């Protein structure tokens, strides 16, 4: 019987991240700084890490290799998130996000070269469709916000693109070394917390309308809890599935955000987004065929 657990876990990731995406901007629009949203996310990782350790019966990988791989995975992910704040300072979201959204290309390439992962013809078609869908779904944003300052946005975007691509590969590699998925996530939570002072330092205290009320802090924490749950199930997806399939499926979470936004906010997607949604559905069907 073929192992289908990866499909279950990546589905949970896509759904939780999709719901998270639909609500993630609400605190920031209310004046809650993006850097404090990062802090809320880092803190939301704690209960998920405790839950992961309970699942593993408090067994934890603490050898040199596990520490190196775990911290590398964590810093690549959380560090990339902090760099994203800088990228958006110098370039608008509608040109930054399409660039970094293609990070699965790095994961797929590294996994095929170093882990010798392969896929059938139908799955390869699904991977190609997924990459196209990710690009189409990320081609959005307020194009009236056209500020571009030099080429620093490109430098940061390229760095994030590489970091997040390598993170996916390293996550799969760590799982193949028999490192527990639960331990991987604990290291991810640990590194996220370690970078909280950096996020605090990056806060623009001169910005107008900053709202640091407890009400929005709690709301942001609850929203980011969805992000943390999705990150945990993503680690499990990499444990059971091929990185060349998990990585592009991970990038299809915006599909669920679009559907939820359509239901809640009655937002009709434009033609480009509709094409992306269609490709995403096609990709999910074909990549799940074994």
PDB file of C-alpha atoms in Angstrom:
ATOM      1  CA  UNK A   1       0.000   0.000   0.000  1.00  0.00           C
ATOM      2  CA  UNK A   2       1.488   3.299  -1.057  1.00  0.00           C
ATOM      3  CA  UNK A   3       2.073   5.877   1.638  1.00  0.00           C
ATOM      4  CA  UNK A   4      -0.397   8.728   1.227  1.00  0.00           C
ATOM      5  CA  UNK A   5       0.299  10.477   4.520  1.00  0.00           C
ATOM      6  CA  UNK A   6       2.252  13.219   2.755  1.00  0.00           C
ATOM      7  CA  UNK A   7      -0.877  14.171   0.821  1.00  0.00           C
ATOM      8  CA  UNK A   8      -2.918  14.462   4.026  1.00  0.00           C
ATOM      9  CA  UNK A   9      -0.324  16.625   5.758  1.00  0.00           C
ATOM     10  CA  UNK A  10       0.343  18.924   2.816  1.00  0.00           C
ATOM     11  CA  UNK A  11      -3.421  19.331   2.393  1.00  0.00           C
ATOM     12  CA  UNK A  12      -3.663  20.492   6.011  1.00  0.00           C
ATOM     13  CA  UNK A  13      -0.797  22.921   5.349  1.00  0.00           C
ATOM     14  CA  UNK A  14      -2.475  24.357   2.260  1.00  0.00           C
ATOM     15  CA  UNK A  15      -5.813  24.765   4.056  1.00  0.00           C
ATOM     16  CA  UNK A  16      -4.409  26.334   7.245  1.00  0.00           C
ATOM     17  CA  UNK A  17      -2.085  28.621   5.275  1.00  0.00           C
ATOM     18  CA  UNK A  18      -4.954  29.479   2.948  1.00  0.00           C
ATOM     19  CA  UNK A  19      -7.150  30.543   5.874  1.00  0.00           C
ATOM     20  CA  UNK A  20      -4.197  32.354   7.443  1.00  0.00           C
ATOM     21  CA  UNK A  21      -3.603  34.221   4.183  1.00  0.00           C
ATOM     22  CA  UNK A  22      -7.193  35.456   4.095  1.00  0.00           C
ATOM     23  CA  UNK A  23      -6.877  37.091   7.524  1.00  0.00           C
ATOM     24  CA  UNK A  24      -3.141  37.815   7.845  1.00  0.00           C
ATOM     25  CA  UNK A  25      -3.319  41.435   6.623  1.00  0.00           C
ATOM     26  CA  UNK A  26      -6.161  42.473   8.956  1.00  0.00           C
ATOM     27  CA  UNK A  27      -3.961  43.306  11.999  1.00  0.00           C
ATOM     28  CA  UNK A  28      -1.504  45.267   9.853  1.00  0.00           C
ATOM     29  CA  UNK A  29      -4.323  47.298   8.297  1.00  0.00           C
ATOM     30  CA  UNK A  30      -5.420  48.129  11.856  1.00  0.00           C
ATOM     31  CA  UNK A  31      -1.962  49.528  12.600  1.00  0.00           C
ATOM     32  CA  UNK A  32      -0.333  46.424  14.100  1.00  0.00           C
ATOM     33  CA  UNK A  33       3.266  46.474  12.734  1.00  0.00           C
ATOM     34  CA  UNK A  34       4.381  43.668  10.414  1.00  0.00           C
ATOM     35  CA  UNK A  35       7.443  43.119  12.596  1.00  0.00           C
ATOM     36  CA  UNK A  36       5.184  42.485  15.596  1.00  0.00           C
ATOM     37  CA  UNK A  37       3.206  40.076  13.443  1.00  0.00           C
ATOM     38  CA  UNK A  38       6.484  38.167  13.088  1.00  0.00           C
ATOM     39  CA  UNK A  39       6.827  38.184  16.886  1.00  0.00           C
ATOM     40  CA  UNK A  40       3.260  36.871  17.206  1.00  0.00           C
ATOM     41  CA  UNK A  41       4.124  34.087  14.743  1.00  0.00           C
ATOM     42  CA  UNK A  42       7.292  33.150  16.626  1.00  0.00           C
ATOM     43  CA  UNK A  43       5.334  32.923  19.882  1.00  0.00           C
ATOM     44  CA  UNK A  44       2.583  30.917  18.157  1.00  0.00           C
ATOM     45  CA  UNK A  45       5.225  28.328  17.256  1.00  0.00           C
ATOM     46  CA  UNK A  46       5.677  27.513  20.962  1.00  0.00           C
ATOM     47  CA  UNK A  47       2.376  25.650  21.616  1.00  0.00           C
ATOM     48  CA  UNK A  48       2.806  23.769  18.327  1.00  0.00           C
ATOM     49  CA  UNK A  49       6.357  22.790  19.340  1.00  0.00           C
ATOM     50  CA  UNK A  50       5.084  21.542  22.697  1.00  0.00           C
ATOM     51  CA  UNK A  51       2.387  19.556  20.904  1.00  0.00           C
ATOM     52  CA  UNK A  52       5.014  18.074  18.578  1.00  0.00           C
ATOM     53  CA  UNK A  53       7.168  17.007  21.529  1.00  0.00           C
ATOM     54  CA  UNK A  54       4.148  15.399  23.185  1.00  0.00           C
ATOM     55  CA  UNK A  55       3.522  13.448  19.983  1.00  0.00           C
ATOM     56  CA  UNK A  56       7.161  12.293  20.007  1.00  0.00           C
ATOM     57  CA  UNK A  57       6.817  11.315  23.703  1.00  0.00           C
ATOM     58  CA  UNK A  58       9.367  14.021  24.550  1.00  0.00           C
ATOM     59  CA  UNK A  59      12.110  12.319  22.552  1.00  0.00           C
ATOM     60  CA  UNK A  60      14.366  14.958  21.030  1.00  0.00           C
ATOM     61  CA  UNK A  61      17.308  14.801  18.607  1.00  0.00           C
ATOM     62  CA  UNK A  62      20.179  16.667  20.203  1.00  0.00           C
ATOM     63  CA  UNK A  63      23.254  15.433  18.355  1.00  0.00           C
ATOM     64  CA  UNK A  64      25.546  17.757  16.399  1.00  0.00           C
ATOM     65  CA  UNK A  65      24.060  16.901  12.998  1.00  0.00           C
ATOM     66  CA  UNK A  66      20.489  17.446  14.184  1.00  0.00           C
ATOM     67  CA  UNK A  67      21.365  20.771  15.791  1.00  0.00           C
ATOM     68  CA  UNK A  68      23.056  21.932  12.577  1.00  0.00           C
ATOM     69  CA  UNK A  69      20.244  20.818  10.265  1.00  0.00           C
ATOM     70  CA  UNK A  70      17.460  21.982  12.578  1.00  0.00           C
ATOM     71  CA  UNK A  71      18.913  25.446  13.111  1.00  0.00           C
ATOM     72  CA  UNK A  72      19.731  25.750   9.422  1.00  0.00           C
ATOM     73  CA  UNK A  73      16.114  24.996   8.486  1.00  0.00           C
ATOM     74  CA  UNK A  74      14.851  27.437  11.081  1.00  0.00           C
ATOM     75  CA  UNK A  75      17.137  30.334  10.238  1.00  0.00           C
ATOM     76  CA  UNK A  76      16.578  29.923   6.494  1.00  0.00           C
ATOM     77  CA  UNK A  77      12.812  30.191   6.992  1.00  0.00           C
ATOM     78  CA  UNK A  78      12.579  32.840   9.720  1.00  0.00           C
ATOM     79  CA  UNK A  79      15.539  34.813   8.378  1.00  0.00           C
ATOM     80  CA  UNK A  80      13.911  34.909   4.955  1.00  0.00           C
ATOM     81  CA  UNK A  81      10.758  36.306   6.532  1.00  0.00           C
ATOM     82  CA  UNK A  82      12.701  39.168   8.112  1.00  0.00           C
ATOM     83  CA  UNK A  83      14.495  39.875   4.839  1.00  0.00           C
ATOM     84  CA  UNK A  84      11.086  40.092   3.187  1.00  0.00           C
ATOM     85  CA  UNK A  85      10.338  43.185   5.277  1.00  0.00           C
ATOM     86  CA  UNK A  86      13.440  44.803   3.794  1.00  0.00           C
ATOM     87  CA  UNK A  87      12.586  43.720   0.242  1.00  0.00           C
ATOM     88  CA  UNK A  88       9.158  45.367   0.558  1.00  0.00           C
ATOM     89  CA  UNK A  89      10.791  48.600   1.693  1.00  0.00           C
ATOM     90  CA  UNK A  90      12.527  48.969  -1.684  1.00  0.00           C
ATOM     91  CA  UNK A  91      10.019  47.343  -4.044  1.00  0.00           C
ATOM     92  CA  UNK A  92       6.234  46.823  -4.192  1.00  0.00           C
ATOM     93  CA  UNK A  93       4.688  43.470  -3.295  1.00  0.00           C
ATOM     94  CA  UNK A  94       3.445  42.847  -6.838  1.00  0.00           C
ATOM     95  CA  UNK A  95       7.003  42.504  -8.146  1.00  0.00           C
ATOM     96  CA  UNK A  96       8.605  40.982  -5.030  1.00  0.00           C
ATOM     97  CA  UNK A  97       6.170  38.131  -4.390  1.00  0.00           C
ATOM     98  CA  UNK A  98       6.130  36.652  -7.929  1.00  0.00           C
ATOM     99  CA  UNK A  99       9.921  36.484  -7.720  1.00  0.00           C
ATOM    100  CA  UNK A 100      10.189  34.703  -4.366  1.00  0.00           C
ATOM    101  CA  UNK A 101       7.143  32.505  -5.026  1.00  0.00           C
ATOM    102  CA  UNK A 102       9.236  30.425  -7.415  1.00  0.00           C
ATOM    103  CA  UNK A 103      11.468  29.146  -4.587  1.00  0.00           C
ATOM    104  CA  UNK A 104      10.128  25.577  -5.158  1.00  0.00           C
ATOM    105  CA  UNK A 105      12.245  25.536  -8.331  1.00  0.00           C
ATOM    106  CA  UNK A 106      15.342  25.530  -6.101  1.00  0.00           C
ATOM    107  CA  UNK A 107      13.929  22.787  -3.870  1.00  0.00           C
ATOM    108  CA  UNK A 108      12.968  20.627  -6.838  1.00  0.00           C
ATOM    109  CA  UNK A 109      16.334  21.061  -8.559  1.00  0.00           C
ATOM    110  CA  UNK A 110      18.363  20.251  -5.430  1.00  0.00           C
ATOM    111  CA  UNK A 111      16.171  17.253  -4.608  1.00  0.00           C
ATOM    112  CA  UNK A 112      16.471  15.791  -8.092  1.00  0.00           C
ATOM    113  CA  UNK A 113      20.268  16.291  -8.183  1.00  0.00           C
ATOM    114  CA  UNK A 114      21.268  15.293  -4.652  1.00  0.00           C
ATOM    115  CA  UNK A 115      18.399  13.108  -3.406  1.00  0.00           C
ATOM    116  CA  UNK A 116      17.767  11.480  -6.796  1.00  0.00           C
ATOM    117  CA  UNK A 117      14.026  12.046  -6.511  1.00  0.00           C
ATOM    118  CA  UNK A 118      11.981  11.235  -9.586  1.00  0.00           C
ATOM    119  CA  UNK A 119       8.337  11.539 -10.607  1.00  0.00           C
ATOM    120  CA  UNK A 120       6.103   9.945 -13.215  1.00  0.00           C
ATOM    121  CA  UNK A 121       5.054  11.782 -16.360  1.00  0.00           C
ATOM    122  CA  UNK A 122       1.680  12.796 -14.950  1.00  0.00           C
ATOM    123  CA  UNK A 123       3.299  14.084 -11.765  1.00  0.00           C
ATOM    124  CA  UNK A 124       5.909  15.990 -13.765  1.00  0.00           C
ATOM    125  CA  UNK A 125       3.073  17.634 -15.649  1.00  0.00           C
ATOM    126  CA  UNK A 126       1.513  18.462 -12.281  1.00  0.00           C
ATOM    127  CA  UNK A 127       4.752  19.998 -11.028  1.00  0.00           C
ATOM    128  CA  UNK A 128       4.968  22.211 -14.111  1.00  0.00           C
ATOM    129  CA  UNK A 129       1.315  23.214 -13.714  1.00  0.00           C
ATOM    130  CA  UNK A 130       1.897  23.976 -10.027  1.00  0.00           C
ATOM    131  CA  UNK A 131       4.844  26.260 -10.746  1.00  0.00           C
ATOM    132  CA  UNK A 132       2.786  28.133 -13.332  1.00  0.00           C
ATOM    133  CA  UNK A 133      -0.135  28.346 -10.880  1.00  0.00           C
ATOM    134  CA  UNK A 134       2.104  29.699  -8.103  1.00  0.00           C
ATOM    135  CA  UNK A 135       3.352  32.418 -10.426  1.00  0.00           C
ATOM    136  CA  UNK A 136      -0.137  33.358 -11.626  1.00  0.00           C
ATOM    137  CA  UNK A 137      -1.562  33.390  -8.086  1.00  0.00           C
ATOM    138  CA  UNK A 138       1.224  35.684  -6.908  1.00  0.00           C
ATOM    139  CA  UNK A 139       0.712  38.209  -9.738  1.00  0.00           C
ATOM    140  CA  UNK A 140      -1.435  40.540  -7.686  1.00  0.00           C
ATOM    141  CA  UNK A 141      -1.156  43.523  -5.414  1.00  0.00           C
ATOM    142  CA  UNK A 142      -1.802  47.230  -5.507  1.00  0.00           C
ATOM    143  CA  UNK A 143      -0.024  48.349  -8.659  1.00  0.00           C
ATOM    144  CA  UNK A 144      -0.616  51.977  -7.736  1.00  0.00           C
ATOM    145  CA  UNK A 145       2.064  51.389  -5.113  1.00  0.00           C
ATOM    146  CA  UNK A 146       4.845  51.545  -7.650  1.00  0.00           C
ATOM    147  CA  UNK A 147       7.725  52.710  -5.459  1.00  0.00           C
ATOM    148  CA  UNK A 148      10.979  51.061  -6.485  1.00  0.00           C
ATOM    149  CA  UNK A 149      14.227  52.185  -4.890  1.00  0.00           C
ATOM    150  CA  UNK A 150      17.262  50.989  -6.827  1.00  0.00           C
ATOM    151  CA  UNK A 151      17.941  47.277  -7.056  1.00  0.00           C
ATOM    152  CA  UNK A 152      18.060  46.388  -3.368  1.00  0.00           C
ATOM    153  CA  UNK A 153      14.610  44.806  -3.653  1.00  0.00           C
ATOM    154  CA  UNK A 154      16.040  42.413  -6.250  1.00  0.00           C
ATOM    155  CA  UNK A 155      18.991  41.535  -4.019  1.00  0.00           C
ATOM    156  CA  UNK A 156      16.738  40.748  -1.051  1.00  0.00           C
ATOM    157  CA  UNK A 157      14.182  38.916  -3.191  1.00  0.00           C
ATOM    158  CA  UNK A 158      16.910  36.759  -4.751  1.00  0.00           C
ATOM    159  CA  UNK A 159      18.309  35.977  -1.311  1.00  0.00           C
ATOM    160  CA  UNK A 160      14.877  34.956  -0.005  1.00  0.00           C
ATOM    161  CA  UNK A 161      14.253  32.905  -3.154  1.00  0.00           C
ATOM    162  CA  UNK A 162      17.457  30.925  -2.521  1.00  0.00           C
ATOM    163  CA  UNK A 163      16.976  30.638   1.252  1.00  0.00           C
ATOM    164  CA  UNK A 164      13.414  29.313   1.080  1.00  0.00           C
ATOM    165  CA  UNK A 165      14.311  26.952  -1.733  1.00  0.00           C
ATOM    166  CA  UNK A 166      17.237  25.526   0.227  1.00  0.00           C
ATOM    167  CA  UNK A 167      15.047  25.294   3.337  1.00  0.00           C
ATOM    168  CA  UNK A 168      12.630  22.892   1.616  1.00  0.00           C
ATOM    169  CA  UNK A 169      15.496  20.720   0.402  1.00  0.00           C
ATOM    170  CA  UNK A 170      17.167  20.712   3.826  1.00  0.00           C
ATOM    171  CA  UNK A 171      13.877  19.800   5.503  1.00  0.00           C
ATOM    172  CA  UNK A 172      13.590  16.715   3.299  1.00  0.00           C
ATOM    173  CA  UNK A 173      17.276  15.877   3.733  1.00  0.00           C
ATOM    174  CA  UNK A 174      16.949  16.076   7.526  1.00  0.00           C
ATOM    175  CA  UNK A 175      13.969  13.711   7.439  1.00  0.00           C
ATOM    176  CA  UNK A 176      15.969  11.268   5.325  1.00  0.00           C
ATOM    177  CA  UNK A 177      18.735  11.237   7.955  1.00  0.00           C
ATOM    178  CA  UNK A 178      16.174   9.758  10.383  1.00  0.00           C
ATOM    179  CA  UNK A 179      15.903  13.033  12.277  1.00  0.00           C
ATOM    180  CA  UNK A 180      12.468  13.241  13.857  1.00  0.00           C
ATOM    181  CA  UNK A 181      10.035  15.661  12.222  1.00  0.00           C
ATOM    182  CA  UNK A 182       9.077  16.843  15.689  1.00  0.00           C
ATOM    183  CA  UNK A 183      12.667  17.772  16.465  1.00  0.00           C
ATOM    184  CA  UNK A 184      12.949  19.670  13.189  1.00  0.00           C
ATOM    185  CA  UNK A 185       9.941  21.767  14.125  1.00  0.00           C
ATOM    186  CA  UNK A 186      11.235  22.476  17.627  1.00  0.00           C
ATOM    187  CA  UNK A 187      14.437  23.859  16.120  1.00  0.00           C
ATOM    188  CA  UNK A 188      12.317  25.964  13.753  1.00  0.00           C
ATOM    189  CA  UNK A 189      10.428  27.381  16.738  1.00  0.00           C
ATOM    190  CA  UNK A 190      13.667  27.992  18.637  1.00  0.00           C
ATOM    191  CA  UNK A 191      15.300  29.921  15.790  1.00  0.00           C
ATOM    192  CA  UNK A 192      12.138  31.954  15.189  1.00  0.00           C
ATOM    193  CA  UNK A 193      12.175  33.028  18.839  1.00  0.00           C
ATOM    194  CA  UNK A 194      15.895  33.842  18.666  1.00  0.00           C
ATOM    195  CA  UNK A 195      15.188  36.356  15.896  1.00  0.00           C
ATOM    196  CA  UNK A 196      12.470  38.222  17.833  1.00  0.00           C
ATOM    197  CA  UNK A 197      14.943  40.958  18.939  1.00  0.00           C
ATOM    198  CA  UNK A 198      15.869  41.510  15.280  1.00  0.00           C
ATOM    199  CA  UNK A 199      12.200  41.951  14.354  1.00  0.00           C
ATOM    200  CA  UNK A 200      11.720  44.366  17.258  1.00  0.00           C
ATOM    201  CA  UNK A 201      14.757  46.386  16.153  1.00  0.00           C
ATOM    202  CA  UNK A 202      13.425  46.546  12.572  1.00  0.00           C
ATOM    203  CA  UNK A 203      10.130  48.125  13.680  1.00  0.00           C
ATOM    204  CA  UNK A 204       9.508  51.543  12.172  1.00  0.00           C
ATOM    205  CA  UNK A 205       8.449  53.484  15.242  1.00  0.00           C
ATOM    206  CA  UNK A 206       8.053  56.659  13.189  1.00  0.00           C
ATOM    207  CA  UNK A 207       5.194  55.211  11.141  1.00  0.00           C
ATOM    208  CA  UNK A 208       1.783  56.767  11.600  1.00  0.00           C
ATOM    209  CA  UNK A 209      -1.108  54.926  13.221  1.00  0.00           C
ATOM    210  CA  UNK A 210       0.856  52.231  15.087  1.00  0.00           C
ATOM    211  CA  UNK A 211      -1.527  50.137  17.154  1.00  0.00           C
ATOM    212  CA  UNK A 212       0.078  47.885  19.768  1.00  0.00           C
ATOM    213  CA  UNK A 213      -3.062  47.167  21.774  1.00  0.00           C
ATOM    214  CA  UNK A 214      -3.454  43.813  23.497  1.00  0.00           C
ATOM    215  CA  UNK A 215      -6.598  43.215  21.465  1.00  0.00           C
ATOM    216  CA  UNK A 216      -4.700  43.198  18.170  1.00  0.00           C
ATOM    217  CA  UNK A 217      -1.756  41.355  19.707  1.00  0.00           C
ATOM    218  CA  UNK A 218      -4.085  38.480  20.673  1.00  0.00           C
ATOM    219  CA  UNK A 219      -5.875  38.530  17.328  1.00  0.00           C
ATOM    220  CA  UNK A 220      -2.547  38.454  15.504  1.00  0.00           C
ATOM    221  CA  UNK A 221      -1.364  35.551  17.675  1.00  0.00           C
ATOM    222  CA  UNK A 222      -4.493  33.520  16.860  1.00  0.00           C
ATOM    223  CA  UNK A 223      -4.127  34.220  13.142  1.00  0.00           C
ATOM    224  CA  UNK A 224      -0.440  33.277  13.232  1.00  0.00           C
ATOM    225  CA  UNK A 225      -1.332  30.076  15.062  1.00  0.00           C
ATOM    226  CA  UNK A 226      -2.770  28.880  11.746  1.00  0.00           C
ATOM    227  CA  UNK A 227       0.584  29.658  10.144  1.00  0.00           C
ATOM    228  CA  UNK A 228       2.409  27.662  12.823  1.00  0.00           C
ATOM    229  CA  UNK A 229       0.105  24.644  12.488  1.00  0.00           C
ATOM    230  CA  UNK A 230       0.664  24.667   8.731  1.00  0.00           C
ATOM    231  CA  UNK A 231       4.432  24.778   9.268  1.00  0.00           C
ATOM    232  CA  UNK A 232       4.229  21.744  11.560  1.00  0.00           C
ATOM    233  CA  UNK A 233       2.221  19.653   9.109  1.00  0.00           C
ATOM    234  CA  UNK A 234       4.589  20.764   6.337  1.00  0.00           C
ATOM    235  CA  UNK A 235       7.477  19.094   8.186  1.00  0.00           C
ATOM    236  CA  UNK A 236       5.433  15.897   8.366  1.00  0.00           C
ATOM    237  CA  UNK A 237       4.643  16.190   4.650  1.00  0.00           C
ATOM    238  CA  UNK A 238       8.370  16.307   3.896  1.00  0.00           C
ATOM    239  CA  UNK A 239       8.875  13.261   6.115  1.00  0.00           C
ATOM    240  CA  UNK A 240       6.506  11.076   4.083  1.00  0.00           C
ATOM    241  CA  UNK A 241       6.561  12.648   0.620  1.00  0.00           C
ATOM    242  CA  UNK A 242       9.005  13.587  -2.104  1.00  0.00           C
ATOM    243  CA  UNK A 243      10.286  17.146  -1.925  1.00  0.00           C
ATOM    244  CA  UNK A 244       9.655  17.580  -5.660  1.00  0.00           C
ATOM    245  CA  UNK A 245       5.928  17.096  -4.946  1.00  0.00           C
ATOM    246  CA  UNK A 246       5.582  18.629  -1.493  1.00  0.00           C
ATOM    247  CA  UNK A 247       7.362  21.882  -2.362  1.00  0.00           C
ATOM    248  CA  UNK A 248       5.125  22.960  -5.279  1.00  0.00           C
ATOM    249  CA  UNK A 249       1.997  21.807  -3.424  1.00  0.00           C
ATOM    250  CA  UNK A 250       3.076  24.018  -0.517  1.00  0.00           C
ATOM    251  CA  UNK A 251       3.071  26.986  -2.849  1.00  0.00           C
ATOM    252  CA  UNK A 252      -0.563  26.437  -3.828  1.00  0.00           C
ATOM    253  CA  UNK A 253      -1.943  27.625  -0.470  1.00  0.00           C
ATOM    254  CA  UNK A 254      -3.049  30.968  -2.044  1.00  0.00           C
ATOM    255  CA  UNK A 255      -5.718  28.991  -3.912  1.00  0.00           C
ATOM    256  CA  UNK A 256      -7.563  28.442  -0.639  1.00  0.00           C
ATOM    257  CA  UNK A 257      -7.046  32.090   0.284  1.00  0.00           C
ATOM    258  CA  UNK A 258      -8.671  33.142  -2.987  1.00  0.00           C
ATOM    259  CA  UNK A 259     -11.641  30.801  -2.479  1.00  0.00           C
ATOM    260  CA  UNK A 260     -12.141  31.955   1.113  1.00  0.00           C
ATOM    261  CA  UNK A 261     -11.898  35.612   0.093  1.00  0.00           C
ATOM    262  CA  UNK A 262     -14.458  34.975  -2.612  1.00  0.00           C
ATOM    263  CA  UNK A 263     -16.858  33.481  -0.052  1.00  0.00           C
ATOM    264  CA  UNK A 264     -16.315  35.996   2.767  1.00  0.00           C
ATOM    265  CA  UNK A 265     -15.554  39.237   0.949  1.00  0.00           C
ATOM    266  CA  UNK A 266     -17.318  38.500  -2.375  1.00  0.00           C
ATOM    267  CA  UNK A 267     -14.081  39.371  -4.176  1.00  0.00           C
ATOM    268  CA  UNK A 268     -14.240  38.247  -7.809  1.00  0.00           C
ATOM    269  CA  UNK A 269     -10.732  37.265  -8.992  1.00  0.00           C
ATOM    270  CA  UNK A 270      -9.364  38.736 -12.199  1.00  0.00           C
ATOM    271  CA  UNK A 271      -8.647  36.603 -15.261  1.00  0.00           C
ATOM    272  CA  UNK A 272      -4.989  36.031 -14.323  1.00  0.00           C
ATOM    273  CA  UNK A 273      -5.982  34.768 -10.873  1.00  0.00           C
ATOM    274  CA  UNK A 274      -8.719  32.575 -12.382  1.00  0.00           C
ATOM    275  CA  UNK A 275      -6.139  30.950 -14.663  1.00  0.00           C
ATOM    276  CA  UNK A 276      -3.884  30.411 -11.637  1.00  0.00           C
ATOM    277  CA  UNK A 277      -6.731  28.816  -9.693  1.00  0.00           C
ATOM    278  CA  UNK A 278      -7.533  26.477 -12.566  1.00  0.00           C
ATOM    279  CA  UNK A 279      -3.895  25.462 -12.923  1.00  0.00           C
ATOM    280  CA  UNK A 280      -3.672  24.924  -9.151  1.00  0.00           C
ATOM    281  CA  UNK A 281      -6.609  22.521  -9.158  1.00  0.00           C
ATOM    282  CA  UNK A 282      -5.136  20.657 -12.134  1.00  0.00           C
ATOM    283  CA  UNK A 283      -1.747  20.499 -10.407  1.00  0.00           C
ATOM    284  CA  UNK A 284      -3.146  19.130  -7.152  1.00  0.00           C
ATOM    285  CA  UNK A 285      -5.033  16.386  -8.981  1.00  0.00           C
ATOM    286  CA  UNK A 286      -2.140  15.286 -11.187  1.00  0.00           C
ATOM    287  CA  UNK A 287       0.548  15.434  -8.478  1.00  0.00           C
ATOM    288  CA  UNK A 288      -1.556  13.273  -6.151  1.00  0.00           C
ATOM    289  CA  UNK A 289      -1.699  10.461  -8.716  1.00  0.00           C
ATOM    290  CA  UNK A 290       0.818   7.688  -8.022  1.00  0.00           C
TER     291      UNK A 290
END
